[in-house]
Amino acid sequence: FLESTARQPELAPMLLIRMFIIAGLLDAVSMIGVGVALLFTFANPFLGQLNAAIG
């Protein structure tokens, strides 16, 4: 971002918006991953099927 802004200062507002969008998407992916991991750890949806298969 800084190098692009240094080369073309007139594009700084557009680049700033794109940088925040990309940063938000990267954070969202990691938060969704943590949420799915917690779901499988504490509220395992396959536990009923596993117990039925075992006996």
PDB file of C-alpha atoms in Angstrom, residues 8-49:
ATOM      1  CA  GLN A   8       0.785   7.525  -7.401  1.00  0.00           C
ATOM      2  CA  PRO A   9      -0.468   9.719  -4.543  1.00  0.00           C
ATOM      3  CA  GLU A  10      -3.705  10.544  -6.379  1.00  0.00           C
ATOM      4  CA  LEU A  11      -4.812   6.897  -6.030  1.00  0.00           C
ATOM      5  CA  ALA A  12      -4.392   6.875  -2.236  1.00  0.00           C
ATOM      6  CA  PRO A  13      -8.137   7.004  -1.351  1.00  0.00           C
ATOM      7  CA  MET A  14      -9.004   4.120  -3.689  1.00  0.00           C
ATOM      8  CA  LEU A  15      -6.036   2.059  -2.504  1.00  0.00           C
ATOM      9  CA  LEU A  16      -6.926   2.714   1.126  1.00  0.00           C
ATOM     10  CA  ILE A  17     -10.473   1.443   0.611  1.00  0.00           C
ATOM     11  CA  ARG A  18      -9.222  -1.684  -1.155  1.00  0.00           C
ATOM     12  CA  MET A  19      -6.640  -2.303   1.574  1.00  0.00           C
ATOM     13  CA  PHE A  20      -9.319  -2.159   4.286  1.00  0.00           C
ATOM     14  CA  ILE A  21     -11.606  -4.483   2.313  1.00  0.00           C
ATOM     15  CA  ILE A  22      -8.830  -7.054   1.876  1.00  0.00           C
ATOM     16  CA  ALA A  23      -7.795  -6.766   5.537  1.00  0.00           C
ATOM     17  CA  GLY A  24     -11.404  -7.269   6.614  1.00  0.00           C
ATOM     18  CA  LEU A  25     -11.807 -10.328   4.412  1.00  0.00           C
ATOM     19  CA  LEU A  26      -8.598 -11.843   5.754  1.00  0.00           C
ATOM     20  CA  ASP A  27      -9.772 -11.297   9.329  1.00  0.00           C
ATOM     21  CA  ALA A  28     -13.190 -12.744   8.510  1.00  0.00           C
ATOM     22  CA  VAL A  29     -11.677 -15.930   7.087  1.00  0.00           C
ATOM     23  CA  SER A  30      -9.651 -16.536  10.237  1.00  0.00           C
ATOM     24  CA  MET A  31     -12.635 -15.807  12.505  1.00  0.00           C
ATOM     25  CA  ILE A  32     -14.846 -18.192  10.529  1.00  0.00           C
ATOM     26  CA  GLY A  33     -12.134 -20.853  10.794  1.00  0.00           C
ATOM     27  CA  VAL A  34     -11.957 -20.431  14.558  1.00  0.00           C
ATOM     28  CA  GLY A  35     -15.754 -20.603  14.772  1.00  0.00           C
ATOM     29  CA  VAL A  36     -15.893 -23.838  12.781  1.00  0.00           C
ATOM     30  CA  ALA A  37     -13.098 -25.324  14.888  1.00  0.00           C
ATOM     31  CA  LEU A  38     -14.968 -24.449  18.080  1.00  0.00           C
ATOM     32  CA  LEU A  39     -18.166 -25.922  16.633  1.00  0.00           C
ATOM     33  CA  PHE A  40     -16.486 -29.237  15.910  1.00  0.00           C
ATOM     34  CA  THR A  41     -14.735 -29.208  19.279  1.00  0.00           C
ATOM     35  CA  PHE A  42     -17.621 -28.422  21.612  1.00  0.00           C
ATOM     36  CA  ALA A  43     -20.820 -29.113  19.671  1.00  0.00           C
ATOM     37  CA  ASN A  44     -19.882 -32.057  17.519  1.00  0.00           C
ATOM     38  CA  PRO A  45     -22.797 -32.639  15.119  1.00  0.00           C
ATOM     39  CA  PHE A  46     -21.507 -36.123  14.254  1.00  0.00           C
ATOM     40  CA  LEU A  47     -21.557 -37.422  17.816  1.00  0.00           C
ATOM     41  CA  GLY A  48     -25.086 -38.846  17.492  1.00  0.00           C
ATOM     42  CA  GLN A  49     -24.189 -40.712  14.313  1.00  0.00           C
TER      43      GLN A  49
END
